[in-house]
mmCIF file of C-alpha atoms and ligand atoms in Angstrom:
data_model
loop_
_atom_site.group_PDB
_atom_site.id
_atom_site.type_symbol
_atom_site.label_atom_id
_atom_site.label_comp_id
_atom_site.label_asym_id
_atom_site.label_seq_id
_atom_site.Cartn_x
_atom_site.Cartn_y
_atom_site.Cartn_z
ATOM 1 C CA UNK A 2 -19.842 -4.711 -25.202
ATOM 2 C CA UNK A 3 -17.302 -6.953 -24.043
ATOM 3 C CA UNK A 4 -15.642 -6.924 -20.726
ATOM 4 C CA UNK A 5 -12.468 -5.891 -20.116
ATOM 5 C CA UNK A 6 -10.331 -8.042 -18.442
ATOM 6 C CA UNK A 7 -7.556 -7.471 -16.340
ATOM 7 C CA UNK A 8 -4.404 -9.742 -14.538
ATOM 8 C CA UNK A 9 -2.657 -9.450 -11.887
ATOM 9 C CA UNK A 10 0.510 -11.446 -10.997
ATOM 10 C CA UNK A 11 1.322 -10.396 -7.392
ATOM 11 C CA UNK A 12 1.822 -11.150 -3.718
ATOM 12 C CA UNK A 13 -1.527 -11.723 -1.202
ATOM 13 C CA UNK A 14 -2.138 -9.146 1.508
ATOM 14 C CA UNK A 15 -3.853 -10.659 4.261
ATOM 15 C CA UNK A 16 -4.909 -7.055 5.499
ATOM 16 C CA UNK A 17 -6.810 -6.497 2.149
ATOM 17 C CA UNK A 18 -5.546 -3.011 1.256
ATOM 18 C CA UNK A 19 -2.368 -3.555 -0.756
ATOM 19 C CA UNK A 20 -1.378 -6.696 -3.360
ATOM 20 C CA UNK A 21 -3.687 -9.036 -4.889
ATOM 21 C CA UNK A 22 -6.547 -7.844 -3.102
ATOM 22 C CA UNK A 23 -6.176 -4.244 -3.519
ATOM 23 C CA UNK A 24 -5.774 -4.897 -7.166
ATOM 24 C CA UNK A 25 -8.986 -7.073 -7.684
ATOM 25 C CA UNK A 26 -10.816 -4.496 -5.773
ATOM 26 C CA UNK A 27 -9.478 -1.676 -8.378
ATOM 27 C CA UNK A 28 -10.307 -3.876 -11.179
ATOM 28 C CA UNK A 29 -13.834 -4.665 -9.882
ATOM 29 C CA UNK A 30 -14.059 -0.208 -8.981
ATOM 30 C CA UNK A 31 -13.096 0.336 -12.463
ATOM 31 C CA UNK A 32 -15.306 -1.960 -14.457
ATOM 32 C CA UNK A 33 -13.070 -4.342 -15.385
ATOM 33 C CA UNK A 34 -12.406 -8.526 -15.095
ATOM 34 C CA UNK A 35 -10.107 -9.493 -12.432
ATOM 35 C CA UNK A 36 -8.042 -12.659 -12.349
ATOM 36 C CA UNK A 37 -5.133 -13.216 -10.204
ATOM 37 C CA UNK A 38 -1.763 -15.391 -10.186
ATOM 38 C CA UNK A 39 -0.735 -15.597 -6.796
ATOM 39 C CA UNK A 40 3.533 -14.745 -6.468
ATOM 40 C CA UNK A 41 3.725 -15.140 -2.918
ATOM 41 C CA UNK A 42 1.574 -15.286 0.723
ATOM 42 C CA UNK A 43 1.910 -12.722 3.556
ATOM 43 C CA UNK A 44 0.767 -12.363 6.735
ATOM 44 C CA UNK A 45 0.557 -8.863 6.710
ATOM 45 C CA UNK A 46 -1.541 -6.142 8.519
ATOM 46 C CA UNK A 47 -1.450 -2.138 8.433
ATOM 47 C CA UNK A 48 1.225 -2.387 10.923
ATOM 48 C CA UNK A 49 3.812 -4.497 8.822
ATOM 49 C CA UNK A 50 4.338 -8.270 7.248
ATOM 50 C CA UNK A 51 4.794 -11.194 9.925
ATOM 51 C CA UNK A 52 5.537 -13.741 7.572
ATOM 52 C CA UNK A 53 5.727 -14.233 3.884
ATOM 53 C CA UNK A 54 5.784 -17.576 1.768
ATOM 54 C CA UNK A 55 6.973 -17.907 -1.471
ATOM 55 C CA UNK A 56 5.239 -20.346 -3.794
ATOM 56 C CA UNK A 57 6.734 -22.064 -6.276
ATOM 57 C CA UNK A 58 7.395 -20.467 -9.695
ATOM 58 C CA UNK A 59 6.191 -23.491 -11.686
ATOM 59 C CA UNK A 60 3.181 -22.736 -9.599
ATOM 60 C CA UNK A 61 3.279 -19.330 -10.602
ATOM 61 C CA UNK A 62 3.614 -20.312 -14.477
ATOM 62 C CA UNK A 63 0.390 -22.784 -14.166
ATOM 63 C CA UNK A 64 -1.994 -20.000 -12.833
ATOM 64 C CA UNK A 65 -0.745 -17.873 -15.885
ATOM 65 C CA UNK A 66 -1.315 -20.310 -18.240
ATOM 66 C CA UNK A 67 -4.732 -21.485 -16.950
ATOM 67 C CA UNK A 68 -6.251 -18.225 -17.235
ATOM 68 C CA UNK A 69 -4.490 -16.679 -20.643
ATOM 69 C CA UNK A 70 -5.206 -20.178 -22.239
ATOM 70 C CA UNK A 71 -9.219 -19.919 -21.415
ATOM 71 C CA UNK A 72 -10.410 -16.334 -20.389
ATOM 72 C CA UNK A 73 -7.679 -14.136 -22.037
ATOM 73 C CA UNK A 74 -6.326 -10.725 -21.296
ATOM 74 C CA UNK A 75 -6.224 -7.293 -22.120
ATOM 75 C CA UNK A 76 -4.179 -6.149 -20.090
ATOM 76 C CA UNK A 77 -1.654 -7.993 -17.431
ATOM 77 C CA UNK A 78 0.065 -5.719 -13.714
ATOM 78 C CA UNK A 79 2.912 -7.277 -11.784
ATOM 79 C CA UNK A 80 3.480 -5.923 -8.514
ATOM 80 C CA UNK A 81 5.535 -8.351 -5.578
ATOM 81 C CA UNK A 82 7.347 -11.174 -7.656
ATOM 82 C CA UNK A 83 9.564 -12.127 -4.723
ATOM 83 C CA UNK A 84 12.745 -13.640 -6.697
ATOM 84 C CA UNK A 85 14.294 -14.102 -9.737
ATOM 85 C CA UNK A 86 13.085 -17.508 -10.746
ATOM 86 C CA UNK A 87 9.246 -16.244 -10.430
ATOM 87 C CA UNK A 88 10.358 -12.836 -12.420
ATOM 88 C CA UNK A 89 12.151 -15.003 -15.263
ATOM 89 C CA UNK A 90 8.835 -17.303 -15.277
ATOM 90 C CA UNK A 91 6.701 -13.655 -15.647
ATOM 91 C CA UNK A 92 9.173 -12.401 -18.361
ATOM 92 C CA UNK A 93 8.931 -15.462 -20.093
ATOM 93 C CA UNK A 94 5.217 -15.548 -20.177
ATOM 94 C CA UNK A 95 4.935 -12.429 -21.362
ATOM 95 C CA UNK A 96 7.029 -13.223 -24.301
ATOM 96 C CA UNK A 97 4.922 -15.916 -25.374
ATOM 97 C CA UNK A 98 1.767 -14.718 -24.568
ATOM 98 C CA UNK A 99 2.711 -10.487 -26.278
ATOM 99 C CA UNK A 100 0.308 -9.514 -23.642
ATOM 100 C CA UNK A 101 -1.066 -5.923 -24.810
ATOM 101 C CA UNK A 102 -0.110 -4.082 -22.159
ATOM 102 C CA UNK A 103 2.138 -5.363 -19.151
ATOM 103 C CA UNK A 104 1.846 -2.381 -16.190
ATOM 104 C CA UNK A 105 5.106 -3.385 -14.212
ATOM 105 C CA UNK A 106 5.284 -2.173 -10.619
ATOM 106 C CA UNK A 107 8.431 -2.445 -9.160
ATOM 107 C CA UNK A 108 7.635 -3.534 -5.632
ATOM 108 C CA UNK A 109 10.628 -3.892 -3.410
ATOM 109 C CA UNK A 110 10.151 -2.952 0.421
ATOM 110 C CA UNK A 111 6.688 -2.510 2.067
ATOM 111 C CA UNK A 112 5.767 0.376 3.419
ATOM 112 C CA UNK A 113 6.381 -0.999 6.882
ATOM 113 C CA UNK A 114 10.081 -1.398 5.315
ATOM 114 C CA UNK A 115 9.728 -5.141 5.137
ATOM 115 C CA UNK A 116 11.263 -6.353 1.867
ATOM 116 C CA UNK A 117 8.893 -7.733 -0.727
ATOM 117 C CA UNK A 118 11.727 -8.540 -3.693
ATOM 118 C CA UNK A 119 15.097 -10.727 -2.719
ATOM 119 C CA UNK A 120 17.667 -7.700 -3.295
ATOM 120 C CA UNK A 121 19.451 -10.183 -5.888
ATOM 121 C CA UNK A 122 16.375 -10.474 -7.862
ATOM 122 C CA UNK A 123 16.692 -6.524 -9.011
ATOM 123 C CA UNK A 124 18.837 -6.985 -11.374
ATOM 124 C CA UNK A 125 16.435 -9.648 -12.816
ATOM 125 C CA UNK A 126 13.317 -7.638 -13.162
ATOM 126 C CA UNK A 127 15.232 -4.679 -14.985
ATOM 127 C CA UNK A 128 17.244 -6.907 -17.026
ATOM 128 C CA UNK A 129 14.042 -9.185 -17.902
ATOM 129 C CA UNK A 130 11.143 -7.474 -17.155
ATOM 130 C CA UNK A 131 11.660 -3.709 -18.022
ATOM 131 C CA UNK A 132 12.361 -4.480 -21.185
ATOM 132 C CA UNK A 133 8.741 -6.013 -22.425
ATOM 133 C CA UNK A 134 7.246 -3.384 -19.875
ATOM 134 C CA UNK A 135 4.568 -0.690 -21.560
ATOM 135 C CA UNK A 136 5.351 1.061 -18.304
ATOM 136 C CA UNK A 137 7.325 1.237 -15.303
ATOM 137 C CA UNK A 138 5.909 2.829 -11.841
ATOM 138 C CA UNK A 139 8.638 3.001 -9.693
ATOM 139 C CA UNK A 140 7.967 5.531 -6.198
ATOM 140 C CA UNK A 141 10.891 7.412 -5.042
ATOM 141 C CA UNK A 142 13.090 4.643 -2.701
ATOM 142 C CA UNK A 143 12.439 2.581 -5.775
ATOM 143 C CA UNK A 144 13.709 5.022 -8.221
ATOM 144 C CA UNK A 145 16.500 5.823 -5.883
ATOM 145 C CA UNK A 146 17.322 2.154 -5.670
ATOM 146 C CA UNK A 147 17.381 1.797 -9.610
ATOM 147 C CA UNK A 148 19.196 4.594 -10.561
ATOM 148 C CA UNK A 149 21.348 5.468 -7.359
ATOM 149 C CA UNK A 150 20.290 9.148 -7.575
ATOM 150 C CA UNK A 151 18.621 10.488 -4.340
ATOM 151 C CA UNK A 152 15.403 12.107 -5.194
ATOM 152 C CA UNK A 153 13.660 15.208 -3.302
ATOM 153 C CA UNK A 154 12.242 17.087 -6.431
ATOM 154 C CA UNK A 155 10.491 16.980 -10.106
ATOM 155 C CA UNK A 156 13.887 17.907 -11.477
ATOM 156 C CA UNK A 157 14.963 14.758 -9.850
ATOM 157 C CA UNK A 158 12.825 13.057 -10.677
ATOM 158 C CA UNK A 159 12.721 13.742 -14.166
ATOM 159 C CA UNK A 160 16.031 12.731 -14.461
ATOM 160 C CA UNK A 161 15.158 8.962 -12.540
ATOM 161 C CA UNK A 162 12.926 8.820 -15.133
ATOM 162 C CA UNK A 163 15.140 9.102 -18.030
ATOM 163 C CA UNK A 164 17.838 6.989 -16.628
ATOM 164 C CA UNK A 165 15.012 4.047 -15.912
ATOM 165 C CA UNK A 166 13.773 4.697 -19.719
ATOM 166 C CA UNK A 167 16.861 3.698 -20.618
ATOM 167 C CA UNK A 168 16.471 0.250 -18.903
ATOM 168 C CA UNK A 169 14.007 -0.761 -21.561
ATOM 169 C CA UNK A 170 10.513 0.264 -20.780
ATOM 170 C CA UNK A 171 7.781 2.430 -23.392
ATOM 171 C CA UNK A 172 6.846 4.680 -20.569
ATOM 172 C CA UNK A 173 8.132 5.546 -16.983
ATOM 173 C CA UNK A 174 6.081 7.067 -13.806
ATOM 174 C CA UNK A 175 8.257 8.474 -11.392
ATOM 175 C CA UNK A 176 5.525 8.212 -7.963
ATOM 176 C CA UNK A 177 5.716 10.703 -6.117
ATOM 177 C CA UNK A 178 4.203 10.161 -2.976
ATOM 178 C CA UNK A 179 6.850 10.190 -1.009
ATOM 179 C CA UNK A 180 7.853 13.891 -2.166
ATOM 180 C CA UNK A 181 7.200 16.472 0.346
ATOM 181 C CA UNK A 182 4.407 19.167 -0.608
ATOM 182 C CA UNK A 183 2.183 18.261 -3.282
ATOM 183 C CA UNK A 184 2.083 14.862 -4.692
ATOM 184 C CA UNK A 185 3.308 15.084 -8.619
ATOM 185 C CA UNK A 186 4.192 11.653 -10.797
ATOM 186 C CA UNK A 187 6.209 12.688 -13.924
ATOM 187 C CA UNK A 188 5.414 10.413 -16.744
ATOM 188 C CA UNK A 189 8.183 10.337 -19.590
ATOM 189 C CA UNK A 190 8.159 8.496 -22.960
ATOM 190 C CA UNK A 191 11.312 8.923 -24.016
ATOM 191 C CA UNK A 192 10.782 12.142 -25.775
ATOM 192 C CA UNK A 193 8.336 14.526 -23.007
ATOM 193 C CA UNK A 194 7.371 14.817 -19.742
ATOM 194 C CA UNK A 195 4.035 15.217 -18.761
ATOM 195 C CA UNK A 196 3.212 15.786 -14.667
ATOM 196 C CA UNK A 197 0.173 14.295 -12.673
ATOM 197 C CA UNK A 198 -0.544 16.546 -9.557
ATOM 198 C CA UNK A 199 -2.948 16.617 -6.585
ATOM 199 C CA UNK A 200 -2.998 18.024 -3.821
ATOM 200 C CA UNK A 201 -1.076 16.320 -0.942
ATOM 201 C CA UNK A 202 -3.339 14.191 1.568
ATOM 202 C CA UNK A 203 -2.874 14.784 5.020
ATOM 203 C CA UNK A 204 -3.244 11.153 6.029
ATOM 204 C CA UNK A 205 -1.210 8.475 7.717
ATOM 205 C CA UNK A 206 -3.558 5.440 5.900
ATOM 206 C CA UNK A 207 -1.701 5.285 2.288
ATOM 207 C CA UNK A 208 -0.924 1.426 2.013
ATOM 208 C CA UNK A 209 -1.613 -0.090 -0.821
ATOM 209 C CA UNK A 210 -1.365 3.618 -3.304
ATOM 210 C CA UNK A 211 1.007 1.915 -5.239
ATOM 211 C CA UNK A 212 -0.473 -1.561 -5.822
ATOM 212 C CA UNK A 213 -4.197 0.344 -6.581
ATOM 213 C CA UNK A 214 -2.473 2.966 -8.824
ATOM 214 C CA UNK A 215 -0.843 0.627 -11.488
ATOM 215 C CA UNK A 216 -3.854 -1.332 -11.497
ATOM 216 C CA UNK A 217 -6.032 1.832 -12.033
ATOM 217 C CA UNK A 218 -3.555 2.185 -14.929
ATOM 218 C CA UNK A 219 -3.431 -1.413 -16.275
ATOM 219 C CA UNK A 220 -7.327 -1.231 -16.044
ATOM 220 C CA UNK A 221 -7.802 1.996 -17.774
ATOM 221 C CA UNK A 222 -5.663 0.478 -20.790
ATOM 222 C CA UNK A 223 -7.736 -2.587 -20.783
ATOM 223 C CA UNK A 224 -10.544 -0.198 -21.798
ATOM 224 C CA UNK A 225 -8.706 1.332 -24.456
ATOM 225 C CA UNK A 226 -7.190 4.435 -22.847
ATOM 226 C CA UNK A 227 -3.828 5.927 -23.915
ATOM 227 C CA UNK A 228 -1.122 5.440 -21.550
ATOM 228 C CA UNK A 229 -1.291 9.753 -20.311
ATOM 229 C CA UNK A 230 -5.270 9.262 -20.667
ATOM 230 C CA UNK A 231 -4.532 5.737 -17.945
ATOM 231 C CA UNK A 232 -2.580 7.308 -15.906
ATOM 232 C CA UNK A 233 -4.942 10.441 -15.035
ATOM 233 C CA UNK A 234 -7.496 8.455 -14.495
ATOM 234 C CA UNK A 235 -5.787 6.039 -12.328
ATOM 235 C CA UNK A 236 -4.787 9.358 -10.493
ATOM 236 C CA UNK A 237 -8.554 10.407 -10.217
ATOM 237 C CA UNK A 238 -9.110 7.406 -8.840
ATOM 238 C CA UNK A 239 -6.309 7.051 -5.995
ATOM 239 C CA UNK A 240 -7.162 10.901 -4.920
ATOM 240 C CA UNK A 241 -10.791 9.566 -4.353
ATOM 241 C CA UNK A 242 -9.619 6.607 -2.628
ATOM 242 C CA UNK A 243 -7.048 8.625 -0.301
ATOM 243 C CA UNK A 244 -9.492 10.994 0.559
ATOM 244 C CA UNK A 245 -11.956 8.541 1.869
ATOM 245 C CA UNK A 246 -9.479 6.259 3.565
ATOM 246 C CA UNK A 247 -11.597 4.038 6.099
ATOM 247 C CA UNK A 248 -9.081 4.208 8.858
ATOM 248 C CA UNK A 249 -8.789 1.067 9.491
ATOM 249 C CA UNK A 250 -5.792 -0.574 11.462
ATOM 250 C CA UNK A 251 -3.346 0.742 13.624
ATOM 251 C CA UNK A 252 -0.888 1.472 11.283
ATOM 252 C CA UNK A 253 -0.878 2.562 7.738
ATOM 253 C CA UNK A 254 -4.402 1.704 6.991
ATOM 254 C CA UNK A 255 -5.875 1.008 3.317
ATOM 255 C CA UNK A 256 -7.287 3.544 0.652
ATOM 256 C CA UNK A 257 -11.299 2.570 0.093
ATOM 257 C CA UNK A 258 -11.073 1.407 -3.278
ATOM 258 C CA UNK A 259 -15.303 1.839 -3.325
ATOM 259 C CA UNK A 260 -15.148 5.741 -2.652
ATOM 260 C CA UNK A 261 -17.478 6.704 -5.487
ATOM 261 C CA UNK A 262 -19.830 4.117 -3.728
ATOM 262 C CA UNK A 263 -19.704 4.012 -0.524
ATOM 263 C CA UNK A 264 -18.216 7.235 1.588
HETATM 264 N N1 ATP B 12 -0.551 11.669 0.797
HETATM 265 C C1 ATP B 12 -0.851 11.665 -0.500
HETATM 266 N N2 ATP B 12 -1.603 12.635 -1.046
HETATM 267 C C2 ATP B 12 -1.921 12.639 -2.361
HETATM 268 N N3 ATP B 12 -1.510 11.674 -3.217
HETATM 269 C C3 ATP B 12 -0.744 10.667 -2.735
HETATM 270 C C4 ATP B 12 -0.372 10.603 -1.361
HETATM 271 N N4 ATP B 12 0.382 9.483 -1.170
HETATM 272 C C5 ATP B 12 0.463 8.882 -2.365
HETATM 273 N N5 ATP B 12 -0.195 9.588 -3.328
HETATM 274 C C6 ATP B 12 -0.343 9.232 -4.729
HETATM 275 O O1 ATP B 12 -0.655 7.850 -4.775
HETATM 276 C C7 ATP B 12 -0.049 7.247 -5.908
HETATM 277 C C8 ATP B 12 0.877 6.134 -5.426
HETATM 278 O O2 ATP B 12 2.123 6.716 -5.099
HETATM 279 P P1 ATP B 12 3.136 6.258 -3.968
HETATM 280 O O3 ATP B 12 4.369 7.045 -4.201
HETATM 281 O O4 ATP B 12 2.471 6.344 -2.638
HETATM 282 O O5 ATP B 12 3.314 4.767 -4.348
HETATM 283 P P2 ATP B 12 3.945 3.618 -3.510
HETATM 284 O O6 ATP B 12 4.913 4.159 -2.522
HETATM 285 O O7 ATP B 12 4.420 2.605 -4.496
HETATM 286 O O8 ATP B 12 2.725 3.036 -2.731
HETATM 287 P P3 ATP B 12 2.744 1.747 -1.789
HETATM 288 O O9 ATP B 12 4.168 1.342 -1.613
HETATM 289 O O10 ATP B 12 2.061 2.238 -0.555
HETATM 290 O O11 ATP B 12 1.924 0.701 -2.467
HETATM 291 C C9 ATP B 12 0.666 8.368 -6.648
HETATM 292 O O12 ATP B 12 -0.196 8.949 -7.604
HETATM 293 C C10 ATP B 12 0.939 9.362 -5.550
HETATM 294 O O13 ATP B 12 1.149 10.653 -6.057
HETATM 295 C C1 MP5 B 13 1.686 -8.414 -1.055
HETATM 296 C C2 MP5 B 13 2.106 -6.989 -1.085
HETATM 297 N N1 MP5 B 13 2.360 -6.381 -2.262
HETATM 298 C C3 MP5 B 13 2.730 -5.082 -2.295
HETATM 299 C C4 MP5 B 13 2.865 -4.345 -1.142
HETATM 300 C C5 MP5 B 13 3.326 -2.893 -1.215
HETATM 301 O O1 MP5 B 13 2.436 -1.996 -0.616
HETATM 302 P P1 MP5 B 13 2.907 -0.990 0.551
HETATM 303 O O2 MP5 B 13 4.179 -0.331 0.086
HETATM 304 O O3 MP5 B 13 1.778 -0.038 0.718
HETATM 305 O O4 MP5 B 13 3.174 -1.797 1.804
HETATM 306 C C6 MP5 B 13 2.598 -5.000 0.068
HETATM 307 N N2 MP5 B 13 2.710 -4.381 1.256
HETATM 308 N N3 MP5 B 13 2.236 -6.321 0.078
#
C-alpha cells in the first residue's frame, strides 16, 4: 500500500507544540508522509511569540514546487501564511497544482494574542484562498473576525458557519474550543449541520489544538476518509492528545501528539 502523504504550508514554532511542528508530528501519529513549506519563523514558547520572521514568498513558492514536482501530495493544510503576497503565492499554487484536498486553517492571533496574519492580509485569504478551500476551520475569535457576529453558542455558531460558506469553501468547521461547557465544532456543507462533541478538558495546556486538528483532518483525507468521517477522527485524536497533555512550559503548554504511544 502506498503512503499517504501529507503538506503543510505554515509558520515554525520553536516550542514544538503548535505550527509546522505540531503538524509533522500529527502526520507522523496518523500514518501519514509529512513535508513542510516553511511561511514564516517564530521564536515562540508556551508563554507567547518573541519574534517572528517572515520569509520571502518566492521562497515560499520554491519549497512548494520542490516537493509537489518530485514526491506529490494527497492532501495539502495551510495554517500561519503571514501576508498577502505568501497567501496569493499559496492560492496560486493550488490552482495549478488542483491539490485534492486543501484543509485551510485560518490562523490569525496566537493564543498568547500575538498576531500570526497582517490584519490586511484577511481579506486576501477569504477572497483567494476560501474559495479553492475543501474546508475552512475557523475557532470562534476567527469566526467572529470573519463574519462580525459575536459567538457564545451552537446557534451561533451555526449561523458563522453559513455566512463563511458563503465565502467560497466545500465545507466549514466552526471550532469550538473556546465555547464555554462542552467543546462542540459544527461542520456545515452548505445543505446540513452535523456537530462534533467531547467533553470539555479541564486544562490550561491547549496550544497548538488548532494547528493538530486540521492536520488530523487533512491527514485523515489523505487516507481516503470523507470529510464528516476526517473530521471525527481528527476529533478522536485531539481528545486523546488533550487528555494527555505533557505539561510542559509555563504557559499554555502543547497537546502530546504520541498519546496512543506514549502516556
Ligand atoms: N479544553 C478542551 N476540551 C476539549 N476539547 C477542546 C478543548 N480545547 C479545544 N478543544 C478542541 O480542540 C479542537 C481545536 O479547537 P480550538 O477551538 O481550540 O482551536 P484553535 O483555537 O484554533 O486552537 P489553537 O489556536 O490553540 O491552535 C476542537 O475540536 C476543539 O473542540
Ligand atoms: C507558527 C504558529 N502557527 C500557529 C499558531 C497558532 O496556535 P495557538 O493559537 O495555539 O498559539 C502558533 N502559535 N504559531
Amino acid at each position: 500500500m502506498s503512503l499517504p502523504r501529507c503538506l503543510t504550508i505554515a509558520g515554525s514554532d520553536s516550542g514544538g507544540g503548535a505550527g509546522i511542528q505540531a503538524d509533522l508530528k500529527a502526520f507522523a501519529a496518523l500514518g501519514v508522509y509529512g513535508m513542510s513549506a516553511l511561511t514564516a519563523v517564530t521564536a515562540q514558547n508556551t508563554i507567547g511569540v518573541q519574534a517572528v520572521f517572515e520569509l520571502p514568498a518566492t521562497l515560499v513558492a520554491q519549497q512548494i514546487d520542490s516537493v509537489v514536482t518530485d514526491i506529490g501530495v494527497d492532501a495539502v493544510k495551510t495554517g500561519m501564511l503571514a501576508n498577502a503576497e505568501i497567501i496569493a503565492v499559496v492560492a496560486e499554487k493550488a490552482r495549478t497544482y488542483r491539490w485534492p484536498y486543501l484543509v485551510v486553517d485560518p490562523v490569525m492571533v496566537a493564543k498568547s494574542g500575538d498576531p500570526l496574519l497582517r490584519p490586511e492580509a484577511r481579506t486576501a485569504l477569504i477572497s483567494l484562498l476560501f474559495p479553492l478551500a475543501t474546508i475552512v476551520t475557523p475557532n470562534l475569535p476567527e469566526a467572529k473576525a470573519l463574519t462580525g457576529l459575536n459567538i457564545s453558542s451552537v446557534a451561533e455558531m451555526e449561523q458563522a458557519a453559513q455566512q463563511i460558506h458563503a465565502l467560497g469553501p466545500r465545507w466549514v468547521l466552526v471550532k469550538g474550543g473556546h465555547l464555554a461547557g462542552d467543546s462542540v465544532d459544527v461542520l456545515y456543507d452548505g445543505h446540513e449541520y452535523r456537530y462534533f462533541s467531547s467533553s470539555r478538558i479541564e486544562t490550561r495546556h491547549t496550544h497548538g489544538t488548532g494547528c493538530t486538528f486540521a492536520s488530523a483532518i487533512a491527514a485523515g483525507l489523505a487516507k481516503g476518509l470523507s470529510v464528516p468521517e476526517a473530521v471525527q477522527a481528527a476529533k478522536d485524536y485531539i481528545t486523546l492528545a488533550l487528555q494527555h497533555a505533557p505539561g510542559l512550559g509555563q504557559g499554555h503548554g502543547p497537546v502530546h501528539h504520541f498519546a496512543a504511544w506514549y502516556r
